[in-house]
Short mmCIF file of C-alpha atoms in Angstrom, two decimals:
data_model
loop_
_atom_site.label_atom_id
_atom_site.label_comp_id
_atom_site.label_asym_id
_atom_site.label_seq_id
_atom_site.Cartn_x
_atom_site.Cartn_y
_atom_site.Cartn_z
CA MET A 1 9.82 196.01 1.36
CA SER A 2 9.24 194.73 -2.18
CA PHE A 3 9.94 191.14 -3.24
CA GLU A 4 12.78 192.48 -5.35
CA ALA A 5 14.49 194.12 -2.36
CA LEU A 6 13.89 191.10 -0.12
CA ARG A 7 15.26 188.78 -2.77
CA ALA A 8 18.35 190.95 -3.18
CA LEU A 9 18.88 190.97 0.60
CA ILE A 10 18.67 187.18 0.88
CA GLN A 11 20.88 186.69 -2.16
CA GLY A 12 23.38 189.05 -0.56
CA TRP A 13 23.39 187.03 2.67
CA ALA A 14 23.81 183.82 0.69
CA GLY A 15 26.68 185.38 -1.26
CA ALA A 16 28.33 186.34 2.03
CA GLY A 17 28.06 182.74 3.20
CA LEU A 18 25.43 183.45 5.88
CA LEU A 19 22.81 181.33 4.09
CA PRO A 20 23.05 178.22 1.86
CA ALA A 21 24.86 179.00 -1.40
CA GLY A 22 21.85 177.91 -3.47
CA LEU A 23 20.02 181.03 -2.31
CA THR A 24 22.21 183.18 -4.53
CA HIS A 25 19.74 182.06 -7.23
CA GLY A 26 16.69 184.30 -7.36
CA PHE A 27 14.33 181.47 -8.32
CA LEU A 28 15.27 179.52 -5.20
CA VAL A 29 14.70 182.56 -2.99
CA ASN A 30 11.23 182.86 -4.51
CA ALA A 31 10.53 179.22 -3.78
CA LEU A 32 11.85 179.53 -0.24
CA LEU A 33 9.72 182.59 0.44
CA SER A 34 6.64 180.81 -0.87
CA GLY A 35 7.42 177.82 1.37
CA LEU A 36 7.87 180.07 4.39
CA VAL A 37 4.58 181.81 3.65
CA ILE A 38 2.41 178.80 2.94
CA GLY A 39 4.00 176.15 5.20
CA PRO A 40 2.73 177.56 8.52
CA VAL A 41 -0.72 178.23 7.06
CA LEU A 42 -1.04 174.69 5.73
CA GLY A 43 0.18 173.33 9.06
CA GLY A 44 -2.30 175.37 11.09
CA LEU A 45 -5.26 174.71 8.80
CA GLY A 46 -4.24 171.04 8.70
CA THR A 47 -5.08 170.59 12.39
CA LEU A 48 -8.68 171.47 11.57
CA VAL A 49 -8.66 169.30 8.43
CA VAL A 50 -7.53 166.28 10.46
CA THR A 51 -9.90 166.97 13.35
CA LYS A 52 -12.85 167.46 11.03
CA ARG A 53 -11.86 164.29 9.12
CA LEU A 54 -11.54 166.12 5.82
CA ALA A 55 -8.19 164.64 4.74
CA PHE A 56 -9.67 162.92 1.69
CA PHE A 57 -11.52 166.08 0.79
CA SER A 58 -8.34 168.16 0.82
CA GLU A 59 -6.64 165.56 -1.38
CA ALA A 60 -9.55 165.71 -3.80
CA VAL A 61 -9.43 169.52 -4.01
CA GLY A 62 -5.73 169.30 -4.80
CA HIS A 63 -6.38 166.82 -7.59
CA ALA A 64 -9.16 169.04 -8.93
CA ALA A 65 -6.49 171.66 -9.54
CA LEU A 66 -5.26 169.51 -12.42
CA THR A 67 -8.58 169.99 -14.18
CA GLY A 68 -8.53 173.68 -13.26
CA VAL A 69 -5.19 174.07 -15.03
CA ALA A 70 -6.49 172.24 -18.10
CA ILE A 71 -9.54 174.50 -18.26
CA GLY A 72 -7.31 177.56 -17.81
CA ILE A 73 -5.11 176.59 -20.76
CA LEU A 74 -8.20 175.77 -22.83
CA VAL A 75 -9.68 179.24 -22.28
CA GLY A 76 -6.39 180.95 -23.05
CA GLU A 77 -4.94 181.73 -19.61
CA PRO A 78 -1.13 181.58 -19.27
CA TYR A 79 -0.14 177.98 -18.53
CA THR A 80 2.33 179.19 -15.89
CA GLY A 81 -0.44 180.53 -13.70
CA PRO A 82 -4.04 180.02 -14.80
CA TYR A 83 -5.33 181.33 -11.47
CA ALA A 84 -8.83 182.38 -12.58
CA SER A 85 -9.65 178.89 -13.79
CA LEU A 86 -7.79 177.21 -10.93
CA PHE A 87 -9.64 179.12 -8.22
CA GLY A 88 -12.92 179.09 -10.14
CA TYR A 89 -12.98 175.37 -10.89
CA CYS A 90 -11.64 174.22 -7.51
CA LEU A 91 -14.09 176.40 -5.58
CA LEU A 92 -16.94 175.11 -7.73
CA PHE A 93 -15.76 171.53 -7.16
CA ALA A 94 -15.43 171.98 -3.37
CA LEU A 95 -18.73 173.79 -2.90
CA LEU A 96 -20.55 171.24 -5.05
CA VAL A 97 -19.10 168.35 -3.01
CA ASN A 98 -20.13 170.04 0.23
CA TYR A 99 -23.59 170.94 -1.04
CA THR A 100 -24.22 167.40 -2.24
CA ARG A 101 -22.78 165.89 0.95
CA ASN A 102 -25.41 167.71 2.98
CA ARG A 103 -28.20 166.50 0.74
CA SER A 104 -27.39 162.91 -0.17
CA ASN A 105 -27.48 159.76 1.88
CA LEU A 106 -23.96 158.85 0.79
CA THR A 107 -21.02 158.81 3.16
CA ALA A 108 -18.53 161.63 2.60
CA ASP A 109 -15.74 159.35 1.33
CA THR A 110 -18.00 157.72 -1.27
CA LEU A 111 -19.25 161.06 -2.51
CA ILE A 112 -15.79 162.59 -2.67
CA GLY A 113 -14.57 159.47 -4.50
CA VAL A 114 -17.26 159.97 -7.15
CA PHE A 115 -16.53 163.67 -7.61
CA LEU A 116 -12.78 163.12 -7.64
CA SER A 117 -12.96 160.40 -10.29
CA VAL A 118 -15.22 162.42 -12.57
CA SER A 119 -13.06 165.52 -12.13
CA LEU A 120 -9.87 163.63 -12.91
CA ALA A 121 -11.47 162.06 -15.97
CA LEU A 122 -12.48 165.50 -17.19
CA GLY A 123 -9.00 166.89 -16.51
CA ALA A 124 -7.22 164.00 -18.24
CA SER A 125 -9.49 164.29 -21.27
CA LEU A 126 -8.91 168.02 -21.57
CA LEU A 127 -5.17 167.62 -21.19
CA LEU A 128 -5.07 165.07 -24.01
CA ILE A 129 -7.01 167.48 -26.20
CA LEU A 130 -4.53 170.21 -25.27
CA ALA A 131 -1.46 168.03 -25.77
CA SER A 132 -0.83 169.53 -29.18
CA ARG A 133 -1.17 173.09 -27.90
CA VAL A 134 1.37 173.10 -25.04
CA ASN A 135 4.52 171.30 -24.10
CA ILE A 136 3.05 168.44 -22.11
CA HIS A 137 6.17 168.33 -19.93
CA ILE A 138 5.11 171.66 -18.44
CA LEU A 139 2.30 169.72 -16.86
CA GLU A 140 4.85 167.86 -14.75
CA ASN A 141 5.31 171.15 -12.93
CA VAL A 142 1.59 171.35 -12.32
CA LEU A 143 1.44 167.78 -11.09
CA PHE A 144 4.49 167.73 -8.84
CA GLY A 145 5.43 171.38 -8.30
CA SER A 146 8.53 173.25 -9.36
CA VAL A 147 10.85 175.71 -7.68
CA LEU A 148 11.84 177.09 -11.06
CA THR A 149 8.56 178.66 -12.01
CA VAL A 150 7.59 180.68 -8.92
CA ASP A 151 7.49 184.36 -9.86
CA ASP A 152 6.47 187.57 -8.09
CA ARG A 153 2.86 187.12 -9.15
CA ASP A 154 2.76 183.68 -7.52
CA LEU A 155 4.33 185.08 -4.39
CA THR A 156 1.73 187.84 -4.27
CA VAL A 157 -1.10 185.31 -4.65
CA LEU A 158 0.39 183.16 -1.89
CA LEU A 159 0.86 186.11 0.43
CA VAL A 160 -2.67 187.44 -0.07
CA VAL A 161 -4.19 183.98 0.40
CA ALA A 162 -2.04 183.21 3.44
CA LEU A 163 -2.87 186.50 5.15
CA GLY A 164 -6.58 186.21 4.32
CA VAL A 165 -6.85 182.62 5.50
CA THR A 166 -4.91 183.34 8.70
CA ALA A 167 -7.03 186.41 9.43
CA LEU A 168 -10.17 184.27 9.20
CA MET A 169 -8.87 181.00 10.66
CA LEU A 170 -7.41 182.29 13.92
CA PRO A 171 -10.45 184.12 15.31
CA LEU A 172 -12.77 181.36 14.11
CA PHE A 173 -10.57 178.44 15.18
CA ASN A 174 -12.64 177.47 18.25
CA ARG A 175 -15.91 177.81 16.41
CA LEU A 176 -14.74 175.73 13.46
CA LEU A 177 -13.66 173.02 15.89
CA LEU A 178 -16.80 173.16 18.00
CA ALA A 179 -19.06 172.77 14.97
CA SER A 180 -17.53 169.35 14.37
CA PHE A 181 -17.97 168.19 18.01
CA ASN A 182 -21.68 168.77 18.39
CA PRO A 183 -23.57 170.99 15.94
CA ALA A 184 -26.48 171.49 18.34
CA LEU A 185 -24.20 172.64 21.15
CA ALA A 186 -22.33 174.84 18.69
CA ARG A 187 -25.55 176.52 17.56
CA VAL A 188 -26.60 177.19 21.16
CA ARG A 189 -23.21 178.85 21.60
CA GLY A 190 -24.02 181.11 18.66
CA VAL A 191 -21.94 179.31 16.04
CA PRO A 192 -23.42 179.48 12.51
CA VAL A 193 -22.55 175.86 11.80
CA LYS A 194 -23.55 175.64 8.14
CA GLY A 195 -21.99 178.97 7.22
CA LEU A 196 -18.71 178.04 8.89
CA ASP A 197 -18.82 174.64 7.20
CA TYR A 198 -18.81 176.34 3.80
CA LEU A 199 -16.27 178.94 4.90
CA PHE A 200 -13.88 176.22 5.99
CA ILE A 201 -14.28 174.44 2.66
CA VAL A 202 -13.43 177.71 0.90
CA LEU A 203 -10.37 178.30 3.10
CA VAL A 204 -9.01 174.81 2.41
CA THR A 205 -9.64 175.26 -1.30
CA VAL A 206 -7.95 178.64 -1.73
CA VAL A 207 -4.90 177.56 0.29
CA THR A 208 -4.66 174.38 -1.73
CA VAL A 209 -4.92 176.19 -5.05
CA ALA A 210 -2.40 178.85 -4.04
CA SER A 211 0.08 176.12 -3.09
CA VAL A 212 -0.25 174.13 -6.31
CA LYS A 213 2.59 175.99 -8.01
CA ILE A 214 5.15 174.98 -5.42
CA ILE A 215 3.87 171.58 -4.23
CA GLY A 216 1.94 170.36 -7.24
CA ALA A 217 -1.66 169.26 -7.72
CA ILE A 218 -1.01 165.63 -6.84
CA LEU A 219 0.73 166.29 -3.55
CA VAL A 220 -0.64 169.59 -2.23
CA GLY A 221 -3.35 167.96 -0.12
CA ALA A 222 -0.69 165.92 1.66
CA LEU A 223 0.90 168.98 3.26
CA LEU A 224 -2.44 169.76 4.85
CA VAL A 225 -2.64 166.27 6.29
CA ILE A 226 0.81 164.81 7.05
CA PRO A 227 2.21 167.51 9.38
CA ALA A 228 -1.06 167.65 11.33
CA ALA A 229 -1.16 163.85 11.50
CA ALA A 230 2.43 163.77 12.77
CA ALA A 231 1.64 166.44 15.37
CA ARG A 232 -1.47 164.58 16.47
CA VAL A 233 0.61 161.47 17.08
CA VAL A 234 2.97 163.14 19.57
CA ALA A 235 1.05 166.10 21.01
CA SER A 236 -0.72 165.91 24.35
CA SER A 237 -2.64 169.19 24.16
CA LEU A 238 -4.29 171.40 21.57
CA ARG A 239 -1.42 173.88 21.88
CA GLY A 240 1.15 171.18 21.10
CA PHE A 241 -1.00 169.84 18.27
CA PHE A 242 -1.27 173.23 16.55
CA LEU A 243 2.28 174.46 17.12
CA LEU A 244 3.89 171.16 16.14
CA SER A 245 1.77 170.95 13.01
CA VAL A 246 2.83 174.48 12.00
CA ALA A 247 6.48 173.65 12.75
CA PHE A 248 6.40 170.34 10.86
CA ALA A 249 4.76 171.88 7.78
CA SER A 250 7.24 174.78 7.76
CA VAL A 251 10.28 172.52 8.18
CA ALA A 252 9.00 170.16 5.46
CA ALA A 253 8.38 173.06 3.06
CA VAL A 254 11.80 174.64 3.59
CA ALA A 255 13.67 171.32 3.58
CA GLY A 256 11.83 170.13 0.47
CA ILE A 257 12.75 173.30 -1.40
CA LEU A 258 16.39 173.65 -0.31
CA LEU A 259 17.66 170.09 0.02
CA PRO A 260 17.22 168.93 -3.61
CA VAL A 261 19.16 171.99 -4.77
CA GLN A 262 21.83 171.73 -2.10
CA LEU A 263 22.30 168.01 -2.68
CA ALA A 264 21.80 168.23 -6.46
CA LEU A 265 18.98 165.71 -6.36
CA PRO A 266 16.72 165.52 -9.44
CA VAL A 267 13.55 165.61 -7.32
CA PRO A 268 10.58 167.96 -7.87
CA SER A 269 9.92 170.37 -5.00
CA GLY A 270 6.48 168.91 -4.28
CA GLY A 271 7.86 165.41 -3.99
CA ALA A 272 10.71 166.54 -1.77
CA ILE A 273 8.39 168.53 0.51
CA ILE A 274 6.05 165.61 1.01
CA LEU A 275 8.95 163.17 1.49
CA ALA A 276 10.31 165.50 4.18
CA ALA A 277 6.87 165.63 5.78
CA GLY A 278 6.69 161.84 5.57
CA LEU A 279 10.02 161.53 7.37
CA LEU A 280 8.74 163.82 10.11
CA PHE A 281 5.63 161.66 10.38
CA LEU A 282 7.79 158.55 10.67
CA GLY A 283 9.87 160.29 13.34
CA ALA A 284 6.71 161.22 15.23
CA LEU A 285 5.49 157.62 15.10
CA LEU A 286 8.83 156.35 16.39
CA ALA A 287 8.83 158.99 19.14
CA ARG A 288 5.34 157.89 20.11
CA LEU A 289 6.40 154.25 20.25
CA PHE A 290 9.44 155.23 22.31
CA MET A 291 7.32 157.30 24.72
CA LYS A 292 4.87 154.41 25.09
CA GLY A 293 7.78 152.07 25.76
CA GLU A 294 9.09 154.43 28.43
CA GLU A 295 5.63 154.60 30.02
CA GLY A 296 5.04 150.85 29.84
CA MET B 1 -31.82 187.83 36.16
CA THR B 2 -34.04 184.82 36.65
CA GLY B 3 -34.76 182.42 33.84
CA PRO B 4 -37.46 182.75 31.22
CA ALA B 5 -40.83 181.07 31.01
CA ILE B 6 -41.21 178.87 27.92
CA LEU B 7 -44.42 178.50 25.99
CA PHE B 8 -44.97 175.69 23.50
CA ASP B 9 -48.22 176.21 21.65
CA ALA B 10 -49.54 173.60 19.20
CA VAL B 11 -46.06 172.53 18.12
CA ASP B 12 -46.02 170.05 15.24
CA LEU B 13 -42.89 168.44 13.88
CA THR B 14 -42.86 166.05 10.96
CA LEU B 15 -39.80 164.39 9.45
CA GLY B 16 -40.54 162.94 6.05
CA ARG B 17 -43.87 161.18 6.59
CA THR B 18 -43.27 160.52 10.27
CA VAL B 19 -45.08 162.67 12.80
CA ILE B 20 -42.67 163.36 15.65
CA LEU B 21 -44.64 165.96 17.59
CA ASP B 22 -48.35 166.42 17.27
CA GLY B 23 -49.93 169.58 18.68
CA VAL B 24 -47.68 169.81 21.71
CA SER B 25 -48.73 172.61 24.06
CA LEU B 26 -47.18 173.19 27.44
CA ARG B 27 -45.82 175.95 29.60
CA VAL B 28 -42.57 175.83 31.52
CA ALA B 29 -42.74 178.32 34.39
CA ALA B 30 -39.80 180.65 34.96
CA GLY B 31 -37.22 179.43 37.45
CA THR B 32 -38.60 175.89 37.73
CA VAL B 33 -37.07 172.48 37.12
CA HIS B 34 -39.34 171.07 34.45
CA ALA B 35 -38.81 167.45 33.44
CA LEU B 36 -39.81 165.86 30.14
CA VAL B 37 -40.34 162.11 30.32
CA GLY B 38 -41.51 159.56 27.81
CA PRO B 39 -40.47 156.53 25.79
CA ASN B 40 -37.60 156.53 23.28
CA GLY B 41 -38.84 158.06 20.05
CA GLY B 42 -41.55 159.93 21.93
CA GLY B 43 -40.25 163.30 20.76
CA LYS B 44 -38.48 164.61 23.89
CA SER B 45 -35.18 165.40 22.19
CA SER B 46 -37.03 166.70 19.12
CA LEU B 47 -38.96 169.14 21.29
CA ILE B 48 -35.65 170.37 22.69
CA ARG B 49 -34.21 170.72 19.20
CA ALA B 50 -37.25 172.71 18.17
CA LEU B 51 -36.82 174.95 21.23
CA LEU B 52 -33.17 175.53 20.34
CA GLY B 53 -34.19 176.46 16.79
CA GLN B 54 -32.70 173.37 15.24
CA ALA B 55 -35.76 171.53 14.00
CA PRO B 56 -38.27 172.91 11.52
CA HIS B 57 -41.64 172.96 13.23
CA ARG B 58 -45.09 174.47 13.06
CA GLY B 59 -46.73 176.21 15.97
CA THR B 60 -45.28 178.66 18.45
CA ILE B 61 -42.33 178.36 20.82
CA ARG B 62 -41.81 181.51 22.85
CA LEU B 63 -39.33 182.43 25.54
CA ASP B 64 -40.64 185.11 27.91
CA TRP B 65 -37.50 186.67 29.32
CA PRO B 66 -37.77 188.84 32.41
CA GLY B 67 -36.12 192.24 32.02
CA ASP B 68 -34.92 193.90 28.86
CA GLY B 69 -33.46 191.21 26.70
CA PRO B 70 -32.66 187.55 26.32
CA GLY B 71 -30.28 185.99 28.81
CA THR B 72 -27.88 183.07 28.51
CA ILE B 73 -29.04 179.69 27.26
CA ALA B 74 -26.95 176.63 28.04
CA TYR B 75 -27.34 173.15 26.62
CA VAL B 76 -26.02 169.84 27.85
CA PRO B 77 -26.22 167.23 25.08
CA GLN B 78 -26.22 163.50 25.71
CA SER B 79 -22.77 163.23 24.16
CA VAL B 80 -20.27 164.88 21.83
CA GLU B 81 -18.86 163.33 18.69
CA PHE B 82 -15.12 163.60 18.47
CA ASP B 83 -11.98 161.67 17.78
CA ARG B 84 -11.06 160.06 21.12
CA GLY B 85 -7.36 160.21 20.25
CA LEU B 86 -7.41 163.97 19.66
CA PRO B 87 -4.81 165.77 21.79
CA LEU B 88 -7.43 167.81 23.58
CA THR B 89 -7.33 168.33 27.34
CA VAL B 90 -10.40 169.01 29.45
CA GLU B 91 -9.29 172.65 29.69
CA ASP B 92 -8.80 172.79 25.89
CA PHE B 93 -12.32 171.46 25.43
CA LEU B 94 -13.79 174.14 27.67
CA ALA B 95 -11.68 176.77 25.91
CA VAL B 96 -13.01 175.66 22.51
CA LEU B 97 -16.56 176.03 23.78
CA CYS B 98 -16.38 179.11 25.93
CA GLN B 99 -13.75 181.56 24.66
CA ARG B 100 -13.07 183.52 21.51
CA ARG B 101 -9.28 183.45 21.82
CA PRO B 102 -7.98 180.40 19.90
CA ALA B 103 -7.92 177.49 22.32
CA PHE B 104 -4.40 176.49 21.23
CA LEU B 105 -3.12 179.75 22.76
CA GLY B 106 -4.25 178.48 26.16
CA PRO B 107 -7.21 179.11 28.45
CA ASP B 108 -8.61 182.57 29.00
CA ARG B 109 -8.05 182.96 32.76
CA ARG B 110 -11.07 185.26 33.07
CA MET B 111 -13.34 182.32 32.24
CA ASN B 112 -12.29 180.51 35.43
CA TYR B 113 -12.68 176.98 34.11
CA GLY B 114 -11.26 175.63 37.37
CA ALA B 115 -14.28 176.87 39.33
CA ALA B 116 -16.73 175.23 36.91
CA LEU B 117 -14.78 171.97 37.00
CA ASP B 118 -14.70 172.17 40.78
CA ARG B 119 -18.50 172.40 40.85
CA VAL B 120 -18.80 169.13 38.95
CA GLY B 121 -16.13 167.35 40.97
CA MET B 122 -13.51 167.50 38.22
CA ALA B 123 -11.05 169.82 39.95
CA GLY B 124 -7.52 168.71 39.26
CA LYS B 125 -8.47 167.01 35.98
CA ALA B 126 -8.16 170.09 33.75
CA ARG B 127 -5.02 168.73 32.08
CA ARG B 128 -6.41 165.23 31.52
CA ARG B 129 -7.02 164.22 27.91
CA PHE B 130 -10.75 164.63 27.20
CA GLY B 131 -10.86 161.46 25.12
CA ALA B 132 -9.36 159.41 27.95
CA LEU B 133 -12.12 160.31 30.43
CA SER B 134 -14.81 157.83 31.37
CA GLY B 135 -18.32 158.43 30.04
CA GLY B 136 -19.38 159.78 33.44
CA GLU B 137 -16.43 162.15 33.63
CA ARG B 138 -17.13 163.44 30.12
CA GLN B 139 -20.73 164.03 31.14
CA ARG B 140 -19.52 166.06 34.12
CA VAL B 141 -17.38 168.19 31.80
CA LEU B 142 -20.43 168.75 29.60
CA LEU B 143 -22.25 169.96 32.72
CA ALA B 144 -19.31 172.23 33.57
CA GLN B 145 -19.35 173.91 30.15
CA ALA B 146 -23.01 174.76 30.66
CA LEU B 147 -22.07 176.80 33.74
CA ILE B 148 -19.83 179.15 31.72
CA PRO B 149 -21.23 181.76 31.63
CA ALA B 150 -23.88 181.35 34.33
CA PRO B 151 -27.04 180.25 32.50
CA ASP B 152 -30.52 181.73 32.81
CA LEU B 153 -32.04 178.79 30.94
CA ILE B 154 -30.40 175.38 30.89
CA VAL B 155 -31.58 172.56 28.65
CA LEU B 156 -30.46 169.12 29.77
CA ASP B 157 -30.78 166.13 27.45
CA GLU B 158 -30.54 162.99 29.61
CA PRO B 159 -27.54 164.30 31.54
CA MET B 160 -27.50 161.47 34.08
CA THR B 161 -27.20 158.58 31.61
CA ALA B 162 -23.48 157.95 32.14
CA LEU B 163 -23.12 159.33 35.66
CA ASP B 164 -22.00 157.14 38.56
CA GLU B 165 -23.36 157.61 42.10
CA ALA B 166 -20.92 160.40 42.94
CA GLY B 167 -21.78 162.09 39.65
CA ILE B 168 -25.50 161.82 40.39
CA ALA B 169 -24.97 163.45 43.79
CA ILE B 170 -23.06 166.29 42.12
CA PHE B 171 -25.80 166.68 39.54
CA GLU B 172 -28.44 166.90 42.26
CA THR B 173 -26.47 169.60 44.08
CA LEU B 174 -25.99 171.50 40.84
CA LEU B 175 -29.68 171.32 40.03
CA ALA B 176 -30.53 172.66 43.48
CA GLU B 177 -28.06 175.53 43.06
CA LEU B 178 -29.41 176.42 39.63
CA SER B 179 -32.95 176.33 40.91
CA ALA B 180 -32.04 178.52 43.89
CA ALA B 181 -30.47 181.02 41.48
CA GLY B 182 -33.74 181.25 39.55
CA THR B 183 -32.48 179.44 36.47
CA THR B 184 -35.14 177.77 34.35
CA VAL B 185 -34.26 174.11 33.84
CA LEU B 186 -35.79 172.03 31.07
CA TRP B 187 -34.66 168.48 31.69
CA VAL B 188 -35.18 165.39 29.53
CA GLU B 189 -34.81 162.37 31.77
CA HIS B 190 -35.65 158.69 31.74
CA ASP B 191 -35.00 158.03 35.44
CA LEU B 192 -38.46 158.64 36.89
CA ALA B 193 -37.32 158.24 40.50
CA GLN B 194 -34.93 161.16 40.05
CA VAL B 195 -37.62 163.21 38.36
CA ARG B 196 -39.98 162.50 41.23
CA ARG B 197 -37.36 163.76 43.70
CA LEU B 198 -35.86 166.69 41.85
CA ALA B 199 -38.33 168.19 39.38
CA THR B 200 -40.87 170.90 40.14
CA ARG B 201 -43.09 169.79 37.29
CA VAL B 202 -43.16 166.95 34.80
CA THR B 203 -44.61 166.50 31.34
CA GLY B 204 -45.23 163.06 29.87
CA LEU B 205 -44.59 163.17 26.13
CA ASN B 206 -45.24 160.51 23.56
CA ARG B 207 -45.62 162.48 20.37
CA ARG B 208 -48.25 164.51 22.22
CA VAL B 209 -48.60 165.64 25.81
CA LEU B 210 -50.09 162.80 27.85
CA PHE B 211 -49.87 164.48 31.24
CA ASP B 212 -48.44 167.64 32.80
CA GLY B 213 -48.30 168.48 36.49
CA ALA B 214 -46.53 167.92 39.81
CA PRO B 215 -44.27 164.83 39.67
CA LEU B 216 -45.64 163.11 42.77
CA GLU B 217 -49.12 163.42 41.42
CA MET B 218 -48.40 162.71 37.75
CA LEU B 219 -45.94 159.84 38.00
CA SER B 220 -48.41 157.30 39.37
CA PRO B 221 -47.78 153.70 38.27
CA GLU B 222 -50.88 153.77 36.03
CA ARG B 223 -49.87 156.95 34.22
CA VAL B 224 -46.31 155.75 33.77
CA PHE B 225 -47.57 152.44 32.41
CA ASP B 226 -49.82 154.28 29.98
CA LEU B 227 -46.98 156.59 28.91
CA PHE B 228 -44.53 153.83 28.12
CA SER B 229 -46.91 151.22 26.77
CA ALA B 230 -49.43 153.22 24.78
CA VAL B 231 -48.97 153.55 21.06
CA PRO B 232 -49.82 157.19 20.47
CA ARG B 233 -53.21 157.56 18.96
CA ARG B 234 -53.15 158.47 15.30
CA THR B 235 -54.78 161.51 13.86
CA GLY B 236 -57.91 161.23 11.76
CA ALA B 237 -55.96 162.03 8.62
CA GLU B 238 -53.48 159.24 9.36
CA ARG B 239 -56.30 156.77 9.96
CA ILE B 240 -57.83 157.66 6.62
CA ALA B 241 -54.43 157.42 4.89
CA SER B 242 -53.81 153.95 6.31
#
């Protein structure tokens, strides 16, 4: 089924009153589909990001997207989707951070802080240079995400990335986790620790970049971290951790896309998604406190 | 299949300008319990890392497997680094280590984690949170993972450090079972009394091999004193450099 047919089907259901009325708008259906595609992937990958203590890294990769967009516009890519520069720059940024991390005596957070600052400085400088070339307000969409600008091309990119990342993440899930517990034990078990380290960095980067359009460069890293953090607070097993994280990320994505439109709130989609995730995190914390109180 | 024999021949390992292992040569006979003893920093763990292919070294390390091909190698590290608050049960932990199916989908029943946990006295604790276990219990789980699948060579890096008396008894039984099954055991240990009782052979290592033979014969008070008090002699090149 093509996006066009799927969109028409959903719009039809919305017109018949089976779905929220806002979904009669094609742009909102696009945004919803992108949220449904990327939410579960971000939630699942997020469990590994949190376990491997790469939350700051995922934030940094998201912020690097800002510079990627600036470079894309500079080299003449369409400002609505400069994917070549986005993927190219963010992958370069992530691989460089990881390469340097393995070869410097700096702690990961210090190193990421250095790279992030330099990258942001480069991005800000380029954007100021470009200010005369594009409507600078378009950049708000890049920073905070927008439901208005998701087109079929974006959906295709999201779908390809989501399927690719899922196809790699699921069979390698145990190995990716084991490598962070004890590299020596992992190697004895046949896990190529260094190779998987780089692969994981690439997976986080491509998912982050693909999600920039809907969540925004500033906030995209948060959807990798907050749902997984919320799930970690309340889960008692790995199964609960993973499934809750996927559920939280999906609910946050859908709620963040639909609620501002339904309630006519002037909030960007990225902001709304992360606020929804934040509320879920708060709920998880309260549930944890309540459970502790019941136990104690 | 019985375990392999291991040959270390003139193994050198240098990190930066520090010599960790200096011409280490020894042979671990197939199916024996071979202990490595020596002071902290004497190179025991480094020799193990070199054996497991995780430390760049010079010289030869060779595993002579009986039969057609290599068998199963298991490793029990001193500890694992992980977030203690992680929602990870003992069964989840074993699933992460031992199965291909994503651990969050649940344990692969064919792996029979219960039997391995039973062997280390952890039956009934499969659903306990791994991070909430005591150090000794975690060590027992690390022993359990090494039993899945049944190993032909098992490398133990100070496995008794955190064990209580019951845990030590379980470890002794396990070692006897492995030995009876023909598994080669290479065992780094600091408790010389246990080595005296349980090992078939012992090597004293302090950057180089200081002694190698039967434990009762080798672990005399004089030799032990020499092993733990002697500063390893420097090579001629080092003497010239200093």
